[in-house]
Amino acid sequence: MAALHDLSVADLARQLKTRDVSAVEVAKHFLARADAHQDLGAYLARDEGVTLAQARAADERIARGDTAPLLGVPIAHKDIFVTRDFASTAGSKMLQGYRSPFDATVVRKLAEAGAVTLGKLNCDEFAMGSSNENSAFHPVKNPWDPTRIPGGSSGGSAVAVAARLAPAVTGTDTGGSIRQPASFCGITGIKPTYGRASRYGMIAFASSLDQAGPMARSAEDCALLLSALCGPDPDRDSTSLDVPAEDYSKALGASLEGLRIGVPREFFGEGLAPDVRAAIEAALQQYEKLGARRVEISLPRTELSIPVYYIIAPAEASSNLSRFDGVKFGHRAKQYTDLVDMYKKTRAEGFGDEVKRRIMIGTYVLSHGYYDAYYLQAQKIRRMIADDFQQAFKQCDVIAGPAAPTVAWKLGEHGNDPLADYLADIFTLPGSLAGLPGMSLPVGFGEGGMPVGLQLIGNYFQEGRLLNAAHRFQQATDFHLRKPEGV
Ligand code: GLN
C-alpha cells in the first residue's frame, strides 16, 4: 500500500470516509514529516494541539456520516491568509506574532469542506517576490535541489506539496505566485478567474490582481480544492463575483479531440531557455497526440506586461500597506518622539527592502504630476492586454506556453538585482493583468534535473476546461507523480 503522504487528496478522502485511516492518524503522519523536513523552511507556523483537535472533530463528523468532500484531509495555508488558530504574518516582521480575530473566507470554506489545517506556509513578504527570498524569516529550499529557490511568492506552499509535507495547500497569485512556484517545484497549481474566490482575509498586496487558488500534485486534486474554496462572498468582498460555486471534478474526463491550443509566438522568443523550450515543445506534442490542435497566436503586448504590472501592483500596494502604521496591528517601534516619528520608525523597522521599494515606486507613480504619465498609461495598456487575449480566444480554446523562462535558479543568484526577478515574471503577468484563470502543470525536466511547468491560460470562468486539459495530460504521463530524491 502507498505511504499516506503519497496518496492523492482524492484517495485520502476516500480512505478517510471508509475509515481505513483516521483523520488523527493522517494529521500525525504529516506533522511528523514536517518535523523531519524542517530544513526546507516551508512552514512558518504549526501547532500540533490545534491540528489534532481539528482532526478529532473531522473524525467525529465522519463517524456521524457527514459527507463533506475534504473531510479529514490535511492541508496548509500560505501565510497570507489570516487564521484565528495560527499566527498570520504575510512573511513580514511587521506582523510577527499577529493573531487575527477571524478566518479568511477561503480558510473558512475549506474548513467547512472538512479540511484539517497543518499550519501556515512561508512566502515572500506580503507576496512580493519570485523566489521566496523576500520572506523576513528564512528562505525556502527547493526539494529537487536545496541550493535552489522554490519560486515565489508561494514558495513554502509549493515545497510543502513537492516534499509531501501536505497533500494540498493554498497559495495566492497576483502576478504568477501560484503558477511559477508550481512550475519550479514540479507540482500543479491553479489561479482562478479574478473574483472567483473571495479576497476577504487574504492580506492585500494588489487588490485588483490578488487571487487565491489551490496547489497540489494533480489537476484532479486541485479541482477538489478549487470547488470548495470558490464562490461569491458579497458581504465581505465586493469584487467577488456573483457566480455560484462549481464542482470542477465534473469537468474532468472530457476528450481533448479538436481542442484548439493557442501557442503565443511571443512566449517563445529570445529569453526562453533551451531546456524549458524543449520540455514545452514535447508537452505540446503530447497534446497533439491527445487530439488537440495547435494554433499559432499572438499576444503582441506580452513585453509591456512587465512595466505595466510593476506600476499597477506597487501603486495598489503602497495604498494597501498604509494600514501598517503601528497603531492598528502588528509591529510598533519601541522608541519614538512623536506620532510621525512613530510611523516612520515602525515602518522602517517592520518592512523589508522589497516592500519599501514598492511602496516608494507606488507612491511615486500615484503622485500628482506623475499619475497621468505612469499609472493612467499603465491602466490603458492593461486594458489593451486584456483585449489581446479576447482576440486570441477567437482562434483557440486554451493558451499554452511556459510558466517561466527558466527552471528554478540558485538561492542568492539574483542577489541585489530585483529587475532579474521582475523579468522572470514575463509569462505569468499578462494573464494576471487580464484577470484570466491560469495554471501550471509539470511536463518535464530541464537543466540540473529541475522541473518545468506548462502554463495553460483560459478565458474567464474556464477553470474546468483548464483542469480537464491538465488532467488528460496527467492521465497520459507521470510527471506529476515523480518526486525529488530523499522525499
Ligand atoms: N513575482 C511577482 C511579484 O513580485 C508576483 C507575486 C505574486 O503573484 N504574489 O509581484
Coordinates of C-alpha atoms and ligand atoms in Angstrom, one line a residue:
M1 CA 0.0 0.0 0.0
A2 CA 1.2 3.5 -0.8
A3 CA 2.5 5.6 2.1
L4 CA -0.1 8.1 3.4
H5 CA 2.0 11.0 2.0
D6 CA 2.0 9.6 -1.5
L7 CA -1.8 9.3 -1.7
S8 CA -3.7 11.9 -3.7
V9 CA -6.3 14.1 -2.0
A10 CA -9.0 12.0 -3.7
D11 CA -7.6 8.7 -2.4
L12 CA -7.0 10.1 1.1
A13 CA -10.6 11.4 1.2
R14 CA -11.9 8.0 0.2
Q15 CA -9.8 6.1 2.8
L16 CA -10.9 8.6 5.5
K17 CA -14.5 8.2 4.5
T18 CA -14.4 4.4 4.7
R19 CA -12.4 4.7 8.0
D20 CA -9.5 2.7 6.7
V21 CA -7.5 5.5 8.3
S22 CA -8.5 8.2 10.8
A23 CA -8.0 12.0 10.3
V24 CA -5.9 12.0 13.5
E25 CA -3.5 9.3 12.1
V26 CA -3.2 11.2 8.8
A27 CA -2.6 14.5 10.6
K28 CA 0.1 13.0 12.8
H29 CA 1.8 11.5 9.8
F30 CA 2.1 14.8 8.0
L31 CA 3.1 16.7 11.2
A32 CA 5.9 14.2 11.7
R33 CA 7.0 14.7 8.1
A34 CA 7.1 18.4 8.6
D35 CA 9.3 17.9 11.6
A36 CA 11.6 15.7 9.7
H37 CA 12.0 18.2 6.8
Q38 CA 12.3 21.4 8.7
D39 CA 15.5 22.2 6.9
L40 CA 13.4 23.0 3.8
G41 CA 11.9 26.0 5.6
A42 CA 8.4 25.5 4.2
Y43 CA 6.4 26.2 7.4
L44 CA 6.2 29.4 9.4
A45 CA 3.7 28.2 12.0
R46 CA 2.5 24.8 13.2
D47 CA 0.6 23.9 16.3
E48 CA 0.1 20.2 17.0
G49 CA -2.7 20.8 19.5
V50 CA -4.8 22.8 17.1
T51 CA -4.3 20.4 14.2
L52 CA -5.1 17.3 16.2
A53 CA -8.2 19.0 17.7
Q54 CA -9.4 19.8 14.1
A55 CA -8.6 16.2 13.1
R56 CA -10.6 14.8 16.0
A57 CA -13.5 17.0 15.0
A58 CA -13.2 15.6 11.5
D59 CA -13.2 12.1 12.7
E60 CA -16.4 12.8 14.7
R61 CA -18.0 14.3 11.6
I62 CA -17.0 11.1 9.6
A63 CA -18.5 8.9 12.3
R64 CA -21.7 10.9 12.1
G65 CA -21.9 10.2 8.4
D66 CA -21.1 13.7 7.2
T67 CA -20.2 13.6 3.5
A68 CA -18.2 16.9 3.2
P69 CA -15.7 16.4 0.3
L70 CA -12.5 17.0 2.1
L71 CA -13.4 15.6 5.5
G72 CA -10.2 14.9 7.4
V73 CA -7.8 15.8 4.6
P74 CA -4.9 17.8 5.9
I75 CA -3.9 21.0 4.1
A76 CA -1.8 24.0 4.9
H77 CA -2.3 27.7 4.1
K78 CA 0.0 30.3 2.6
D79 CA 0.7 32.7 5.5
I80 CA -1.0 35.5 3.6
F81 CA -4.4 34.1 4.7
V82 CA -5.5 35.2 8.1
T83 CA -6.3 32.4 10.6
R84 CA -7.7 32.5 14.1
D85 CA -5.8 29.5 15.3
F86 CA -2.3 30.3 13.9
A87 CA -0.3 33.5 13.8
S88 CA -0.6 35.3 10.4
T89 CA 2.5 37.2 9.3
A90 CA 2.4 37.6 5.5
G91 CA 6.1 36.7 5.7
S92 CA 6.7 40.1 7.3
K93 CA 8.3 41.3 10.6
M94 CA 5.5 43.8 10.6
L95 CA 3.0 41.1 11.5
Q96 CA 5.2 38.8 13.5
G97 CA 3.0 37.0 16.0
Y98 CA -0.1 38.7 14.8
R99 CA -3.4 36.8 15.6
S100 CA -6.4 37.5 13.5
P101 CA -9.8 37.5 15.2
F102 CA -11.3 35.7 12.2
D103 CA -10.5 33.2 9.4
A104 CA -10.2 34.3 5.8
T105 CA -13.2 33.2 3.7
V106 CA -11.0 30.7 1.8
V107 CA -9.8 29.2 5.1
R108 CA -13.3 29.0 6.4
K109 CA -14.7 27.4 3.2
L110 CA -12.0 24.7 3.2
A111 CA -12.6 24.0 6.9
E112 CA -16.3 23.7 6.2
A113 CA -15.5 21.2 3.4
G114 CA -13.7 19.2 6.2
A115 CA -10.1 20.1 5.7
V116 CA -7.8 20.0 8.7
T117 CA -5.1 22.7 8.9
L118 CA -1.5 21.6 9.4
G119 CA -0.1 25.1 9.7
K120 CA 1.0 28.2 7.8
L121 CA 3.4 28.3 4.9
N122 CA 6.4 30.6 4.2
C123 CA 6.1 33.2 1.5
D124 CA 7.7 36.4 0.2
E125 CA 6.9 39.4 2.3
F126 CA 3.3 40.5 1.5
A127 CA 3.6 38.1 -1.5
M128 CA 6.1 40.4 -3.2
G129 CA 8.7 38.3 -4.9
S130 CA 9.5 35.4 -7.2
S131 CA 11.9 33.4 -5.1
N132 CA 10.6 33.4 -1.6
E133 CA 13.9 35.1 -0.6
N134 CA 11.9 38.1 0.5
S135 CA 10.5 36.3 3.4
A136 CA 11.5 38.2 6.6
F137 CA 12.0 34.9 8.4
H138 CA 14.0 32.4 6.4
P139 CA 14.4 31.2 2.8
V140 CA 12.7 28.1 1.5
K141 CA 14.7 25.4 -0.3
N142 CA 13.6 23.6 -3.4
P143 CA 13.5 19.8 -2.6
W144 CA 14.6 19.0 -6.1
D145 CA 17.9 20.8 -5.4
P146 CA 18.2 22.5 -2.0
T147 CA 20.7 25.0 -3.3
R148 CA 17.9 26.5 -5.5
I149 CA 14.9 28.7 -4.8
P150 CA 11.4 27.2 -4.9
G151 CA 9.9 30.2 -6.7
G152 CA 7.6 32.7 -5.2
S153 CA 5.8 34.2 -3.7
S154 CA 4.0 30.9 -2.7
G155 CA 7.3 29.1 -2.3
G156 CA 6.5 27.4 1.1
S157 CA 3.2 26.2 -0.4
A158 CA 4.9 24.6 -3.5
V159 CA 7.6 23.0 -1.4
A160 CA 5.1 21.6 1.1
V161 CA 3.4 19.7 -1.7
A162 CA 6.6 18.7 -3.6
A163 CA 8.2 17.3 -0.4
R164 CA 5.0 15.6 0.6
L165 CA 4.6 17.6 3.8
A166 CA 1.0 18.2 2.8
P167 CA -1.2 16.6 0.1
A168 CA -2.5 20.0 -1.0
V169 CA -2.2 23.7 0.1
T170 CA -3.5 27.1 -0.7
G171 CA -1.5 29.8 -2.5
T172 CA -2.2 33.2 -3.9
D173 CA -1.4 34.6 -7.3
T174 CA -1.1 38.3 -8.0
G175 CA 1.3 38.1 -10.9
G176 CA 2.2 34.4 -11.0
S177 CA 2.8 33.3 -7.4
I178 CA 0.9 30.1 -7.8
R179 CA 1.9 29.2 -11.3
Q180 CA 5.7 30.0 -11.1
P181 CA 6.5 28.1 -7.9
A182 CA 4.3 25.2 -9.1
S183 CA 6.4 25.1 -12.2
F184 CA 9.7 25.3 -10.3
C185 CA 8.7 22.6 -7.8
G186 CA 7.1 20.1 -10.3
I187 CA 3.5 20.4 -8.9
T188 CA 0.1 21.6 -10.2
G189 CA -1.5 24.9 -9.2
I190 CA -4.4 26.9 -10.5
K191 CA -5.3 30.6 -10.1
P192 CA -9.0 31.1 -10.9
T193 CA -10.6 34.0 -12.7
Y194 CA -10.2 37.2 -10.8
G195 CA -13.2 37.5 -8.4
R196 CA -13.9 33.7 -8.4
A197 CA -12.5 33.3 -4.8
S198 CA -13.1 35.8 -2.0
R199 CA -10.2 38.0 -1.0
Y200 CA -11.6 38.5 2.5
G201 CA -8.9 37.8 5.0
M202 CA -6.2 37.5 2.3
I203 CA -3.7 40.1 3.4
A204 CA -3.8 42.6 0.5
F205 CA -1.0 43.2 -1.9
A206 CA -2.5 44.5 -5.1
S207 CA -6.3 44.2 -4.8
S208 CA -7.2 44.3 -8.5
L209 CA -4.9 41.3 -9.1
D210 CA -4.8 39.2 -6.0
Q211 CA -6.5 35.7 -6.3
A212 CA -6.4 32.6 -4.1
G213 CA -6.0 29.1 -5.5
P214 CA -5.0 25.6 -4.7
M215 CA -1.7 23.8 -5.3
A216 CA -1.5 20.0 -5.2
R217 CA 0.2 17.2 -7.1
S218 CA -2.5 16.7 -9.7
A219 CA -5.2 18.6 -11.5
E220 CA -7.7 16.2 -10.1
D221 CA -6.7 17.3 -6.5
C222 CA -6.7 20.9 -7.5
A223 CA -10.2 20.5 -8.8
L224 CA -11.4 19.2 -5.4
L225 CA -9.9 22.1 -3.5
L226 CA -10.9 24.8 -6.0
S227 CA -14.6 23.6 -5.9
A228 CA -14.5 24.1 -2.2
L229 CA -12.8 27.5 -2.0
C230 CA -14.5 29.4 -4.7
G231 CA -17.8 31.2 -4.7
P232 CA -19.4 34.6 -4.0
D233 CA -18.8 36.4 -0.7
P234 CA -21.0 39.5 -1.3
D235 CA -20.9 40.8 2.3
R236 CA -17.2 40.7 2.7
D237 CA -15.5 41.1 -0.7
S238 CA -17.3 43.4 -3.1
T239 CA -15.1 42.2 -6.0
S240 CA -16.1 38.6 -5.5
L241 CA -18.3 37.6 -8.5
D242 CA -21.9 36.7 -8.1
V243 CA -21.4 33.3 -9.8
P244 CA -22.3 30.2 -7.8
A245 CA -19.5 27.7 -6.9
E246 CA -18.9 24.9 -9.4
D247 CA -18.0 21.2 -9.0
Y248 CA -14.8 21.2 -11.1
S249 CA -14.4 17.5 -10.7
K250 CA -17.4 17.1 -13.1
A251 CA -15.3 18.8 -15.8
L252 CA -12.7 16.1 -15.7
G253 CA -12.6 13.4 -18.3
A254 CA -13.8 15.1 -21.5
S255 CA -11.9 14.2 -24.6
L256 CA -9.4 16.8 -26.0
E257 CA -10.3 15.8 -29.5
G258 CA -10.4 19.0 -31.5
L259 CA -9.3 21.3 -28.6
R260 CA -7.6 24.3 -30.2
I261 CA -4.4 25.1 -28.2
G262 CA -3.2 28.6 -28.9
V263 CA 0.6 28.9 -28.7
P264 CA 1.6 32.6 -28.4
R265 CA 4.6 33.4 -30.6
E266 CA 5.8 36.0 -28.0
F267 CA 6.2 33.2 -25.4
F268 CA 8.9 31.5 -27.4
G269 CA 11.3 34.4 -28.1
E270 CA 14.9 35.0 -27.2
G271 CA 14.7 34.9 -23.4
L272 CA 13.3 31.4 -23.2
A273 CA 15.9 28.9 -22.0
P274 CA 16.5 26.0 -24.5
D275 CA 15.8 23.3 -21.8
V276 CA 12.5 24.9 -21.0
R277 CA 11.6 25.3 -24.6
A278 CA 12.4 21.6 -25.3
A279 CA 10.1 20.4 -22.4
I280 CA 7.3 22.7 -23.5
E281 CA 7.6 21.5 -27.1
A282 CA 7.4 17.9 -26.0
A283 CA 4.3 18.7 -23.9
L284 CA 2.6 20.4 -26.9
Q285 CA 3.3 17.3 -29.0
Q286 CA 1.8 15.2 -26.3
Y287 CA -1.3 17.4 -26.5
E288 CA -1.4 16.8 -30.2
K289 CA -1.3 13.0 -29.6
L290 CA -4.3 13.5 -27.3
G291 CA -6.3 15.0 -30.2
A292 CA -5.7 18.7 -29.6
R293 CA -4.9 21.0 -32.5
R294 CA -2.1 23.6 -32.3
V295 CA -2.8 27.1 -33.4
E296 CA -0.2 29.9 -33.6
I297 CA -1.5 33.0 -31.9
S298 CA -0.1 36.4 -31.0
L299 CA -0.2 38.3 -27.7
P300 CA 1.6 41.3 -29.0
R301 CA 1.9 43.3 -25.8
T302 CA 3.4 40.5 -23.7
E303 CA 6.6 42.5 -23.1
L304 CA 4.7 45.5 -21.9
S305 CA 3.1 43.4 -19.1
I306 CA 6.3 43.8 -17.1
P307 CA 6.3 47.6 -16.8
V308 CA 2.5 47.7 -16.6
Y309 CA 2.4 45.2 -13.7
Y310 CA 5.3 46.8 -11.9
I311 CA 3.5 50.2 -11.9
I312 CA 0.0 48.9 -11.0
A313 CA 0.9 46.4 -8.4
P314 CA 3.2 48.8 -6.4
A315 CA 0.6 51.6 -6.8
E316 CA -2.0 49.4 -5.1
A317 CA 0.5 48.0 -2.6
S318 CA 1.5 51.5 -1.5
S319 CA -2.1 52.2 -0.7
N320 CA -2.9 48.8 0.9
L321 CA 0.2 48.8 3.1
S322 CA -0.6 52.3 4.6
R323 CA -2.6 50.5 7.2
F324 CA 0.5 49.2 8.8
D325 CA 1.2 52.2 10.9
G326 CA 2.0 50.8 14.3
V327 CA -1.5 51.8 15.5
K328 CA -3.9 49.2 14.2
F329 CA -1.9 46.0 14.0
G330 CA 1.4 44.4 14.3
H331 CA 4.8 45.9 15.0
R332 CA 5.3 49.3 16.7
A333 CA 8.7 50.9 17.2
K334 CA 9.8 50.9 20.9
Q335 CA 11.2 54.4 20.9
Y336 CA 9.9 57.5 19.2
T337 CA 9.4 61.1 19.9
D338 CA 6.0 61.9 18.4
L339 CA 3.3 60.3 16.2
V340 CA 5.1 60.9 12.9
D341 CA 8.3 59.6 14.2
M342 CA 6.4 56.5 15.5
Y343 CA 5.0 55.9 12.0
K344 CA 8.4 56.3 10.4
K345 CA 10.3 54.1 12.8
T346 CA 7.6 51.4 12.8
R347 CA 7.6 51.2 9.0
A348 CA 11.4 51.4 8.7
E349 CA 11.8 48.5 11.1
G350 CA 8.8 46.4 10.1
F351 CA 9.1 46.3 6.3
G352 CA 11.9 44.6 4.3
D353 CA 13.7 46.2 1.3
E354 CA 11.5 44.9 -1.5
V355 CA 8.3 46.1 0.3
K356 CA 9.9 49.5 0.8
R357 CA 11.0 49.7 -2.8
R358 CA 7.4 49.0 -3.9
I359 CA 5.9 51.5 -1.5
M360 CA 8.2 54.1 -2.9
I361 CA 7.6 53.2 -6.6
G362 CA 3.8 53.1 -5.9
T363 CA 3.7 56.4 -4.1
Y364 CA 5.7 58.0 -6.9
V365 CA 3.5 56.7 -9.8
L366 CA 0.4 57.8 -8.0
S367 CA 1.7 61.3 -7.1
H368 CA 0.4 64.5 -8.7
G369 CA 2.2 65.1 -11.9
Y370 CA 3.3 61.5 -12.5
Y371 CA -0.1 59.8 -12.2
D372 CA -1.1 60.6 -15.8
A373 CA 2.3 59.6 -17.2
Y374 CA 2.6 56.3 -15.4
Y375 CA -0.4 55.0 -13.5
L376 CA -3.0 56.1 -16.1
Q377 CA -0.9 54.9 -19.0
A378 CA -0.4 51.6 -17.3
Q379 CA -4.2 51.2 -16.8
K380 CA -4.8 51.9 -20.5
I381 CA -2.2 49.3 -21.6
R382 CA -3.7 46.8 -19.1
R383 CA -7.0 47.1 -21.0
M384 CA -5.3 46.5 -24.3
I385 CA -3.5 43.4 -22.9
A386 CA -6.9 42.1 -21.9
D387 CA -8.3 42.9 -25.3
D388 CA -5.4 41.0 -27.0
F389 CA -6.5 37.9 -25.1
Q390 CA -10.0 38.2 -26.3
Q391 CA -8.7 38.4 -29.9
A392 CA -6.7 35.3 -29.3
F393 CA -9.6 33.4 -27.8
K394 CA -11.4 33.8 -31.2
Q395 CA -8.8 31.4 -32.6
C396 CA -8.3 29.0 -29.7
D397 CA -9.9 27.4 -26.7
V398 CA -6.9 27.5 -24.3
I399 CA -3.5 29.1 -24.5
A400 CA -0.4 27.2 -23.7
G401 CA 3.2 28.2 -23.1
P402 CA 6.0 28.1 -20.4
A403 CA 5.1 29.4 -16.9
A404 CA 8.6 30.8 -16.6
P405 CA 11.6 31.4 -18.9
T406 CA 14.0 29.2 -17.0
V407 CA 14.0 26.5 -14.3
A408 CA 14.5 27.5 -10.7
W409 CA 17.6 29.5 -10.2
K410 CA 20.1 29.2 -7.3
L411 CA 19.5 30.8 -3.9
G412 CA 21.2 34.2 -3.9
E413 CA 21.7 34.1 -7.7
H414 CA 19.7 37.3 -8.4
G415 CA 21.4 39.0 -5.4
N416 CA 20.6 42.6 -5.3
D417 CA 19.0 42.7 -8.7
P418 CA 15.3 43.0 -8.3
L419 CA 14.9 43.5 -12.1
A420 CA 16.2 40.0 -12.7
D421 CA 13.2 38.7 -10.7
Y422 CA 10.7 41.1 -12.3
L423 CA 11.8 40.0 -15.8
A424 CA 11.3 36.3 -15.0
D425 CA 7.6 37.0 -14.4
I426 CA 7.0 37.8 -18.1
F427 CA 4.8 34.8 -19.0
T428 CA 2.5 34.9 -15.9
L429 CA 1.9 38.7 -15.8
P430 CA -0.2 39.1 -19.0
G431 CA -2.9 36.6 -17.8
S432 CA -2.9 38.3 -14.3
L433 CA -3.4 41.7 -15.7
A434 CA -6.3 40.4 -17.8
G435 CA -7.8 38.6 -14.7
L436 CA -7.9 35.3 -16.6
P437 CA -7.6 31.9 -15.0
G438 CA -4.3 30.2 -15.4
M439 CA -2.5 27.1 -14.2
S440 CA 0.8 25.3 -14.3
L441 CA 1.4 21.6 -14.5
P442 CA 4.6 19.6 -14.5
V443 CA 5.6 18.5 -18.0
G444 CA 9.3 17.6 -17.9
F445 CA 12.7 18.4 -16.6
G446 CA 15.4 20.8 -17.6
E447 CA 18.9 21.9 -16.6
G448 CA 20.1 20.3 -13.4
G449 CA 17.1 17.9 -13.4
M450 CA 14.8 20.7 -12.4
P451 CA 11.1 20.5 -13.1
V452 CA 9.5 22.5 -16.0
G453 CA 5.9 23.6 -15.9
L454 CA 3.5 24.2 -18.7
Q455 CA 1.2 27.2 -18.3
L456 CA -2.4 26.9 -19.5
I457 CA -4.5 30.1 -19.7
G458 CA -8.2 30.0 -20.3
N459 CA -10.9 32.6 -20.9
Y460 CA -12.9 33.9 -18.0
F461 CA -14.6 31.1 -16.0
Q462 CA -12.9 28.3 -18.0
E463 CA -11.2 26.8 -14.9
G464 CA -13.0 23.5 -15.7
R465 CA -11.6 23.4 -19.2
L466 CA -8.1 24.1 -17.9
L467 CA -8.3 21.5 -15.2
N468 CA -9.6 18.9 -17.7
A469 CA -6.8 19.7 -20.2
A470 CA -4.2 19.2 -17.4
H471 CA -6.0 16.1 -16.1
R472 CA -6.0 14.4 -19.5
F473 CA -2.3 15.1 -19.9
Q474 CA -1.7 13.7 -16.4
Q475 CA -3.6 10.5 -17.3
A476 CA -1.2 10.0 -20.2
T477 CA 2.1 10.9 -18.4
D478 CA 3.6 10.6 -14.9
F479 CA 5.5 13.8 -14.4
H480 CA 3.1 14.8 -11.6
L481 CA 3.9 11.6 -9.8
R482 CA 7.7 12.0 -9.8
K483 CA 9.3 13.1 -6.6
P484 CA 12.6 14.6 -5.5
E485 CA 15.2 12.2 -4.1
G486 CA 15.0 11.8 -0.3
V487 CA 11.3 12.7 -0.1
Ligands
GLN1 N1 6.6 37.9 -8.7 C1 5.5 38.8 -8.7 C2 5.8 40.0 -7.8 O1 6.8 40.0 -7.2 C3 4.2 38.2 -8.4 C4 4.0 38.0 -7.0 C5 2.6 37.4 -6.7 O2 1.9 36.8 -7.6 N2 2.2 37.5 -5.5 O3 5.0 40.8 -7.6

